[in-house]
Short mmCIF file of C-alpha atoms in Angstrom, two decimals:
data_model
loop_
_atom_site.label_atom_id
_atom_site.label_comp_id
_atom_site.label_asym_id
_atom_site.label_seq_id
_atom_site.Cartn_x
_atom_site.Cartn_y
_atom_site.Cartn_z
CA UNK A 1 -17.40 -4.11 4.98
CA UNK A 2 -15.17 -1.70 7.13
CA UNK A 3 -16.41 -1.87 9.49
CA UNK A 4 -15.88 -6.17 9.98
CA UNK A 5 -12.54 -5.91 7.48
CA UNK A 6 -10.93 -2.96 10.76
CA UNK A 7 -11.86 -5.68 12.99
CA UNK A 8 -10.22 -8.26 11.34
CA UNK A 9 -7.26 -6.33 10.92
CA UNK A 10 -7.41 -4.52 14.59
CA UNK A 11 -6.96 -8.22 15.80
CA UNK A 12 -4.79 -9.74 12.99
CA UNK A 13 -2.59 -11.06 16.34
CA UNK A 14 -1.28 -13.67 14.50
CA UNK A 15 3.11 -15.02 13.89
CA UNK A 16 3.24 -12.68 11.26
CA UNK A 17 2.00 -9.53 13.11
CA UNK A 18 2.52 -8.81 17.01
CA UNK A 19 0.40 -6.92 19.61
CA UNK A 20 1.08 -3.58 20.63
CA UNK A 21 2.66 -2.91 23.88
CA UNK A 22 0.57 0.01 25.00
CA UNK A 23 -3.44 1.14 24.29
CA UNK A 24 -6.09 -1.59 23.66
CA UNK A 25 -2.58 -4.38 22.73
CA UNK A 26 -4.47 -4.00 19.17
CA UNK A 27 -2.32 -5.65 16.21
CA UNK A 28 0.53 -3.78 15.66
CA UNK A 29 2.86 -1.74 12.60
CA UNK A 30 4.93 -4.76 11.49
CA UNK A 31 4.63 -7.81 9.40
CA UNK A 32 6.94 -9.79 9.49
CA UNK A 33 7.41 -12.89 7.58
CA UNK A 34 11.38 -14.20 8.13
CA UNK A 35 10.63 -16.99 10.10
CA UNK A 36 6.92 -17.74 7.35
CA UNK A 37 7.20 -20.59 4.51
CA UNK A 38 9.52 -19.50 1.47
CA UNK A 39 6.99 -18.42 -1.48
CA UNK A 40 7.42 -15.59 -3.87
CA UNK A 41 5.59 -11.49 -3.03
CA UNK A 42 4.49 -9.44 -5.00
CA UNK A 43 4.82 -5.53 -4.63
CA UNK A 44 1.90 -3.77 -5.89
CA UNK A 45 3.09 0.13 -5.80
CA UNK A 46 0.20 3.37 -5.56
CA UNK A 47 -2.99 2.13 -6.87
CA UNK A 48 -4.62 5.75 -6.24
CA UNK A 49 -8.53 5.00 -8.23
CA UNK A 50 -7.46 2.51 -10.38
CA UNK A 51 -9.62 -0.63 -9.86
CA UNK A 52 -8.51 -2.17 -13.57
CA UNK A 53 -4.53 -2.44 -12.37
CA UNK A 54 -6.00 -4.30 -9.36
CA UNK A 55 -7.60 -6.57 -11.20
CA UNK A 56 -5.47 -7.22 -13.91
CA UNK A 57 -2.59 -7.98 -11.73
CA UNK A 58 -5.19 -10.35 -10.27
CA UNK A 59 -5.61 -12.31 -13.89
CA UNK A 60 -2.03 -11.99 -14.55
CA UNK A 61 -0.37 -15.60 -15.20
CA UNK A 62 2.96 -16.63 -13.78
CA UNK A 63 4.68 -19.43 -13.34
CA UNK A 64 4.92 -20.48 -9.53
CA UNK A 65 5.54 -24.02 -7.56
CA UNK A 66 2.43 -25.36 -6.90
CA UNK A 67 1.70 -27.41 -3.35
CA UNK A 68 3.54 -30.16 -4.52
CA UNK A 69 6.34 -27.85 -5.66
CA UNK A 70 5.81 -28.23 -9.65
CA UNK A 71 6.68 -25.30 -11.83
CA UNK A 72 3.09 -24.81 -12.41
CA UNK A 73 1.48 -21.08 -14.79
CA UNK A 74 -1.35 -20.58 -12.46
CA UNK A 75 -3.15 -17.18 -12.64
CA UNK A 76 -2.33 -14.50 -9.25
CA UNK A 77 -5.77 -14.48 -7.82
CA UNK A 78 -5.74 -18.41 -7.96
CA UNK A 79 -2.11 -18.98 -5.83
CA UNK A 80 -3.03 -16.08 -3.60
CA UNK A 81 -6.15 -18.33 -3.09
CA UNK A 82 -4.00 -21.45 -2.46
CA UNK A 83 -1.42 -19.13 -0.36
CA UNK A 84 1.29 -19.76 -2.64
CA UNK A 85 2.75 -16.40 -2.65
CA UNK A 86 1.68 -12.99 -0.82
CA UNK A 87 0.79 -9.27 -2.35
CA UNK A 88 1.77 -6.50 -0.54
CA UNK A 89 -0.08 -3.64 -1.70
CA UNK A 90 2.50 -0.35 -0.50
CA UNK A 91 -1.03 2.37 -0.02
CA UNK A 92 -2.47 5.59 -1.68
CA UNK A 93 -6.16 3.67 -2.98
CA UNK A 94 -7.69 6.71 -3.33
CA UNK A 95 -7.10 9.79 -5.01
CA UNK A 96 -6.40 9.33 -9.09
CA UNK A 97 -4.11 12.45 -9.60
CA UNK A 98 -2.44 13.55 -12.85
CA UNK A 99 -4.56 10.45 -15.06
CA UNK A 100 -7.02 12.57 -14.30
CA UNK A 101 -6.16 15.82 -13.80
CA UNK A 102 -8.06 17.62 -16.05
CA UNK A 103 -11.33 15.96 -13.82
CA UNK A 104 -9.80 17.40 -10.36
CA UNK A 105 -9.58 20.25 -11.96
CA UNK A 106 -13.16 20.60 -13.18
CA UNK A 107 -14.09 18.97 -9.73
CA UNK A 108 -12.33 21.70 -7.76
CA UNK A 109 -14.59 24.38 -9.91
CA UNK A 110 -17.79 23.13 -9.46
CA UNK A 111 -16.67 22.66 -5.81
CA UNK A 112 -15.27 26.35 -5.13
CA UNK A 113 -19.05 26.85 -6.60
CA UNK A 114 -20.36 24.87 -3.82
CA UNK A 115 -21.39 21.79 -6.19
CA UNK A 116 -19.70 18.73 -3.62
CA UNK A 117 -21.06 16.36 -5.38
CA UNK A 118 -20.64 16.88 -9.25
CA UNK A 119 -20.33 14.32 -11.75
CA UNK A 120 -17.20 14.56 -12.06
CA UNK A 121 -16.26 13.98 -8.25
CA UNK A 122 -18.92 11.42 -8.83
CA UNK A 123 -16.58 9.42 -11.00
CA UNK A 124 -13.94 9.66 -8.99
CA UNK A 125 -15.52 8.54 -6.20
CA UNK A 126 -16.99 5.96 -7.98
CA UNK A 127 -13.53 4.83 -8.81
CA UNK A 128 -12.51 5.10 -5.44
CA UNK A 129 -15.07 3.05 -3.91
CA UNK A 130 -14.86 0.14 -5.63
CA UNK A 131 -11.60 0.47 -5.66
CA UNK A 132 -11.86 0.29 -2.14
CA UNK A 133 -14.58 -2.29 -2.17
CA UNK A 134 -11.66 -5.09 -3.74
CA UNK A 135 -9.17 -4.41 -1.22
CA UNK A 136 -11.34 -4.85 1.40
CA UNK A 137 -13.07 -8.68 -0.52
CA UNK A 138 -9.01 -9.76 -1.24
CA UNK A 139 -7.78 -9.20 2.79
CA UNK A 140 -11.92 -10.91 4.10
CA UNK A 141 -10.98 -13.59 2.00
CA UNK A 142 -7.25 -13.71 1.58
CA UNK A 143 -6.18 -12.88 5.13
CA UNK A 144 -3.00 -14.11 5.62
CA UNK A 145 -1.62 -13.64 1.91
CA UNK A 146 -2.86 -10.65 0.90
CA UNK A 147 -2.30 -7.02 2.92
CA UNK A 148 -2.94 -3.54 2.15
CA UNK A 149 0.10 -0.74 4.09
CA UNK A 150 -0.92 2.15 4.86
CA UNK A 151 0.20 5.55 2.13
CA UNK A 152 0.32 8.70 3.16
CA UNK A 153 -3.16 8.96 0.66
CA UNK A 154 -4.52 7.31 3.71
CA UNK A 155 -5.76 9.77 6.03
CA UNK A 156 -9.82 10.44 5.23
CA UNK A 157 -10.51 13.40 7.56
CA UNK A 158 -7.87 15.27 5.89
CA UNK A 159 -6.53 15.30 9.53
CA UNK A 160 -3.27 16.60 10.28
CA UNK A 161 -1.18 14.33 13.55
CA UNK A 162 -0.97 10.74 14.00
CA UNK A 163 1.58 10.82 11.02
CA UNK A 164 -0.33 11.90 8.76
CA UNK A 165 -0.41 15.92 6.64
CA UNK A 166 -3.82 17.47 5.15
CA UNK A 167 -3.73 16.61 1.08
CA UNK A 168 -3.45 18.93 -2.19
CA UNK A 169 -2.09 18.37 -5.13
CA UNK A 170 -4.24 18.09 -8.23
CA UNK A 171 -6.74 19.96 -6.86
CA UNK A 172 -7.93 19.91 -2.63
CA UNK A 173 -8.60 16.50 -2.90
CA UNK A 174 -8.10 15.56 0.35
CA UNK A 175 -11.23 18.11 1.54
CA UNK A 176 -12.88 17.33 -0.89
CA UNK A 177 -13.46 13.31 -1.10
CA UNK A 178 -13.97 14.33 2.84
CA UNK A 179 -16.71 16.23 1.89
CA UNK A 180 -18.44 14.30 -0.65
CA UNK A 181 -18.68 11.14 1.62
CA UNK A 182 -19.41 12.97 4.15
CA UNK A 183 -22.89 15.02 2.42
CA UNK A 184 -23.46 10.99 0.35
CA UNK A 185 -23.01 9.25 3.81
CA UNK A 186 -22.20 10.11 7.01
CA UNK A 187 -19.93 10.74 9.99
CA UNK A 188 -20.16 6.59 10.94
CA UNK A 189 -18.54 6.03 7.80
CA UNK A 190 -15.99 8.42 7.81
CA UNK A 191 -15.57 7.20 11.07
CA UNK A 192 -14.96 3.35 10.50
CA UNK A 193 -12.83 4.22 7.79
CA UNK A 194 -9.48 6.62 9.40
CA UNK A 195 -10.53 3.42 12.13
CA UNK A 196 -9.05 1.26 9.16
CA UNK A 197 -6.65 3.01 8.18
CA UNK A 198 -4.80 3.68 11.52
CA UNK A 199 -5.07 -0.30 12.03
CA UNK A 200 -3.38 -0.43 8.85
CA UNK A 201 0.19 -2.40 9.02
CA UNK A 202 2.98 0.10 7.79
CA UNK A 203 5.93 -2.14 6.83
CA UNK A 204 6.12 -5.86 5.95
CA UNK A 205 9.19 -7.76 6.42
CA UNK A 206 10.30 -11.08 4.38
CA UNK A 207 13.82 -13.30 4.59
CA UNK A 208 15.05 -11.06 1.54
CA UNK A 209 12.57 -7.95 1.32
CA UNK A 210 11.27 -5.04 3.48
CA UNK A 211 8.23 -3.55 1.50
CA UNK A 212 6.89 0.24 2.82
CA UNK A 213 4.70 3.02 1.03
CA UNK A 214 8.09 5.78 1.32
CA UNK A 215 11.42 5.89 1.67
CA UNK A 216 12.37 5.64 5.71
CA UNK A 217 12.91 9.22 6.05
CA UNK A 218 15.47 7.29 9.30
CA UNK A 219 16.51 4.65 10.27
CA UNK A 220 13.97 2.63 11.76
CA UNK A 221 13.26 -0.76 14.43
CA UNK A 222 10.81 -2.93 14.96
CA UNK A 223 9.52 -2.18 17.99
CA UNK A 224 8.77 1.27 17.26
CA UNK A 225 7.04 0.42 13.96
CA UNK A 226 4.85 -2.50 16.02
CA UNK A 227 3.84 0.54 19.01
CA UNK A 228 3.14 3.11 15.61
CA UNK A 229 -0.02 4.25 17.01
CA UNK A 230 2.20 5.55 20.02
CA UNK A 231 5.49 6.95 17.40
CA UNK A 232 3.39 9.47 14.78
CA UNK A 233 7.39 9.74 13.73
CA UNK A 234 7.70 6.93 12.75
CA UNK A 235 4.04 6.78 10.90
CA UNK A 236 5.22 9.82 8.55
CA UNK A 237 8.54 8.55 8.44
CA UNK A 238 7.20 5.86 6.38
CA UNK A 239 4.50 7.47 4.32
CA UNK A 240 6.25 10.90 3.82
CA UNK A 241 9.74 10.86 2.77
CA UNK A 242 9.83 12.86 -0.08
CA UNK A 243 13.45 12.07 -2.33
CA UNK A 244 16.53 12.79 -1.14
CA UNK A 245 14.59 13.94 2.48
CA UNK A 246 15.95 10.47 4.60
CA UNK A 247 19.22 10.87 6.42
CA UNK A 248 22.28 8.86 4.39
CA UNK A 249 22.08 5.22 5.48
CA UNK A 250 18.37 4.57 6.78
CA UNK A 251 17.81 2.08 5.02
CA UNK A 252 20.57 -0.20 5.50
CA UNK A 253 20.74 0.82 8.63
CA UNK A 254 16.54 -0.74 9.26
CA UNK A 255 17.18 -3.63 7.23
CA UNK A 256 20.07 -4.93 10.30
CA UNK A 257 17.01 -4.15 13.32
CA UNK A 258 14.38 -5.69 10.80
CA UNK A 259 16.36 -8.87 9.47
CA UNK A 260 18.84 -9.93 12.19
CA UNK A 261 20.90 -12.60 9.57
CA UNK A 262 21.90 -12.90 5.97
CA UNK A 263 21.35 -9.78 4.59
CA UNK A 264 23.32 -9.43 1.81
CA UNK A 265 20.22 -9.84 -0.71
CA UNK A 266 17.67 -8.04 1.09
CA UNK A 267 16.20 -5.05 -0.61
CA UNK A 268 13.69 -2.80 0.24
CA UNK A 269 10.74 -1.41 -1.65
CA UNK A 270 8.39 1.07 -2.28
CA UNK A 271 6.84 3.23 -4.00
CA UNK A 272 4.98 7.17 -3.03
CA UNK A 273 6.78 9.09 -5.60
CA UNK A 274 7.06 8.05 -8.92
CA UNK A 275 9.67 7.05 -11.05
CA UNK A 276 10.02 7.66 -15.00
CA UNK A 277 10.95 4.46 -15.89
CA UNK A 278 10.53 1.04 -14.54
CA UNK A 279 11.98 2.13 -11.10
CA UNK A 280 14.29 4.23 -9.28
CA UNK A 281 17.59 3.78 -6.80
CA UNK A 282 18.48 5.38 -3.92
CA UNK A 283 19.97 4.66 -0.85
CA UNK A 284 23.30 3.35 -2.93
CA UNK A 285 20.27 0.67 -4.46
CA UNK A 286 19.27 -0.55 -1.35
CA UNK A 287 15.70 1.37 -2.16
CA UNK A 288 13.83 0.63 -5.28
CA UNK A 289 10.87 2.93 -6.50
CA UNK A 290 8.30 1.12 -8.79
CA UNK A 291 5.45 3.46 -8.30
CA UNK A 292 5.21 4.27 -12.66
CA UNK A 293 1.74 5.53 -12.38
CA UNK A 294 1.43 5.26 -16.22
CA UNK A 295 2.77 1.33 -16.08
CA UNK A 296 0.39 -1.18 -14.53
CA UNK A 297 4.08 -2.76 -13.34
CA UNK A 298 5.14 -4.46 -10.36
CA UNK A 299 7.64 -6.57 -8.90
CA UNK A 300 8.28 -10.02 -7.88
CA UNK A 301 10.63 -11.21 -5.38
CA UNK A 302 10.91 -14.61 -5.33
CA UNK A 303 12.61 -15.96 -1.90
CA UNK A 304 16.29 -16.81 -1.48
CA UNK A 305 17.26 -15.03 -4.95
CA UNK A 306 18.46 -11.67 -4.81
CA UNK A 307 15.96 -9.04 -6.72
CA UNK A 308 17.21 -8.07 -10.05
CA UNK A 309 15.29 -4.96 -10.89
CA UNK A 310 15.70 -5.42 -14.63
CA UNK A 311 14.18 -8.35 -14.90
CA UNK A 312 11.69 -8.75 -12.25
CA UNK A 313 9.84 -5.67 -12.25
CA UNK A 314 6.44 -6.58 -14.68
CA UNK A 315 3.76 -5.71 -16.20
CA UNK A 316 0.33 -6.97 -15.35
CA UNK A 317 -1.63 -5.71 -17.72
CA UNK A 318 -1.49 -7.58 -20.96
CA UNK A 319 -2.32 -5.15 -23.80
CA UNK A 320 -0.20 -3.12 -22.91
CA UNK A 321 2.25 -1.74 -25.42
#
C-alpha cells in the first residue's frame, strides 16, 4: 500500500499540483485549487492515531449541494466519493500523545529495560498503522479530493535535517516507533515510509483558504513551497512553528504571494499546537488553530463565504456531549 501510494504522490502532477523544477521533477509541495471548481473544504486537525476520529468524520452527515446543485443531506464519505467536497488533513498521523500518557510512560519504562515490543507499544502501533492504512486507502480512492499534508510527526526515521527534528514528548516517541517498526518489519518498509512522508505536500490553497500544519514561521511563496525538497527551511517553517515564534505578518504576506486576488475573505487554518476550546486566533485573526486533542472538531469552509470559527467548526462525534 505504501509503495503504491508513494508512486501516486510523487507523480501527482496535475492542474492543482505542479512539479518541482529541479531534481527528478517530482510533484511539488503546493496544492493549488484556486483555479478549480468551487467546493466546500473540510480541514482536519492533527489526528495522532485517532482512527475513530477519521471514521466519525466520514460517517458525519452534512448539508451539501449535489450534482444538480440541490442542497441535500449526505454523509461526508459519499460526498467525497462524488467529488462534491475536499478533505485536507493537516498531518501528524502517528503518536497518540496525551490521550495515552499512561501507556507511553509504561512503554518507555519497558523500552529502557530492553522490551521494544511491549504490550503497550503494540497497542500504540496498532492504532498508528490502522490509521495509516485508512489514509493510504482514501488517497488512492479519492486522489483529487482527499489530501494529507506533512506535519512535524511525519518523521519515521527520527532524523535531523530535511525540515525535520527528532521527536520526543510524552516519551521517546520517535525512537521507540522507529525501533518497533525496524524490529517487526524491516528496513525496506521504513525506507518507503520515509519516502512517502517526504512526498506529502506541505500546503493547500483555495480561493478563500490556505491550509498547512503549522503557522508559517516567515513569509513563503509558491516557488519555495513547490520546490520544498530543496528548501528544508520552508518545510520546517510550515511544520514546526511554535506559538509566538512566527514573524509578524507572515500569514498576510504569504497569502499575497499564494492568492492573487479577492483576498478579503481568505483565512489560514492549521493545527500543530493544541487549543483549549474550539479555536485560537493568531496573526491578528488571520491564522486559526483548530487542534483540540480532546475533541473531534473539523473546520468546514464554504466557497465565496468568509469562514466563521464560531459557526463553521463542528464536532463529528455525534455521541460527544
